[in-house]
C-alpha positions as a Markdown table, in Angstrom:
| # | Residue | x | y | z |
|---|---|---|---|---|
| 1 | Met | 100.9 | 99.5 | 145.8 |
| 2 | Gly | 104.5 | 98.0 | 146.5 |
| 3 | Asp | 103.5 | 95.7 | 149.2 |
| 4 | Asp | 102.1 | 92.5 | 147.8 |
| 5 | Ser | 100.6 | 91.4 | 151.0 |
| 6 | Gln | 98.4 | 94.1 | 150.6 |
| 7 | Thr | 97.4 | 93.4 | 146.8 |
| 8 | Arg | 95.4 | 90.8 | 145.3 |
| 9 | Pro | 94.8 | 89.7 | 141.5 |
| 10 | Asp | 91.2 | 90.7 | 141.7 |
| 11 | Asp | 91.9 | 94.2 | 143.0 |
| 12 | Ile | 90.5 | 96.7 | 140.5 |
| 13 | Ile | 93.0 | 99.2 | 139.1 |
| 14 | Cys | 90.5 | 101.2 | 137.0 |
| 15 | Asp | 87.3 | 101.7 | 138.4 |
| 16 | Cys | 86.1 | 103.2 | 135.1 |
| 17 | Ser | 86.6 | 99.9 | 133.1 |
| 18 | Gly | 86.8 | 97.5 | 135.8 |
| 19 | Thr | 90.5 | 96.5 | 134.8 |
| 20 | Thr | 91.9 | 94.4 | 137.4 |
| 21 | Arg | 95.7 | 93.9 | 138.9 |
| 22 | Ala | 95.4 | 90.5 | 137.1 |
| 23 | Lys | 94.6 | 91.5 | 133.8 |
| 24 | Ile | 97.5 | 94.2 | 133.9 |
| 25 | Glu | 99.8 | 91.5 | 134.7 |
| 26 | Ser | 98.5 | 88.9 | 132.2 |
| 27 | Leu | 99.1 | 91.8 | 129.3 |
| 28 | Phe | 102.6 | 92.5 | 130.7 |
| 29 | Glu | 103.4 | 88.7 | 130.8 |
| 30 | Gln | 102.3 | 89.0 | 127.0 |
| 31 | Gly | 104.8 | 91.4 | 126.3 |
| 32 | Ile | 102.4 | 94.6 | 126.4 |
| 33 | Ile | 104.4 | 97.1 | 128.5 |
| 34 | Asp | 103.1 | 100.3 | 127.3 |
| 35 | Ile | 100.3 | 102.3 | 128.9 |
| 36 | Asp | 98.7 | 103.2 | 125.6 |
| 37 | Thr | 98.5 | 99.7 | 124.3 |
| 38 | Ile | 97.2 | 98.6 | 127.7 |
| 39 | Ser | 94.7 | 101.2 | 127.5 |
| 40 | Arg | 93.3 | 100.1 | 124.1 |
| 41 | Lys | 93.1 | 96.7 | 125.3 |
| 42 | Thr | 91.2 | 97.2 | 128.4 |
| 43 | Gly | 89.5 | 100.6 | 128.5 |
| 44 | Ser | 91.6 | 102.1 | 131.4 |
| 45 | Val | 93.2 | 105.4 | 131.3 |
| 46 | Ser | 90.3 | 106.4 | 128.9 |
| 47 | Gly | 87.7 | 107.4 | 131.4 |
| 48 | Cys | 88.6 | 109.8 | 134.1 |
| 49 | Gly | 92.6 | 109.0 | 134.0 |
| 50 | Ser | 93.1 | 108.7 | 137.5 |
| 51 | Cys | 94.3 | 105.1 | 137.3 |
| 52 | Glu | 97.2 | 106.1 | 135.0 |
| 53 | Trp | 99.8 | 106.7 | 138.0 |
| 54 | Asp | 98.6 | 103.1 | 139.8 |
| 55 | Ile | 99.1 | 101.4 | 136.3 |
| 56 | Glu | 102.3 | 102.9 | 135.7 |
| 57 | Ala | 103.4 | 102.1 | 139.3 |
| 58 | Leu | 102.4 | 98.4 | 138.6 |
| 59 | Leu | 104.2 | 98.4 | 135.3 |
| 60 | Asp | 107.0 | 99.4 | 137.2 |
| 61 | Glu | 106.9 | 97.0 | 140.0 |
| 62 | Leu | 106.4 | 94.1 | 137.6 |
| 63 | Val | 109.5 | 95.3 | 135.4 |
| 64 | Gln | 111.6 | 95.1 | 138.7 |
| 65 | Arg | 110.6 | 91.6 | 139.4 |
| 66 | Leu | 112.2 | 90.4 | 135.9 |
| 67 | Pro | 115.3 | 88.6 | 136.4 |
């Protein structure tokens, strides 16, 4: 996840729900920073659950970018 040159907004983070990186980033910008709320809003993590670590890593990355 960490290298922005290899990620795009339309990258799918959750295959089960089709949740994209851009959707997670949009929710983050709205102040939604916990995985449970993101799951409720997108359906991610509620299928097979394999995306949980990727979403947490993306959230960590977004937090680190904050001024």
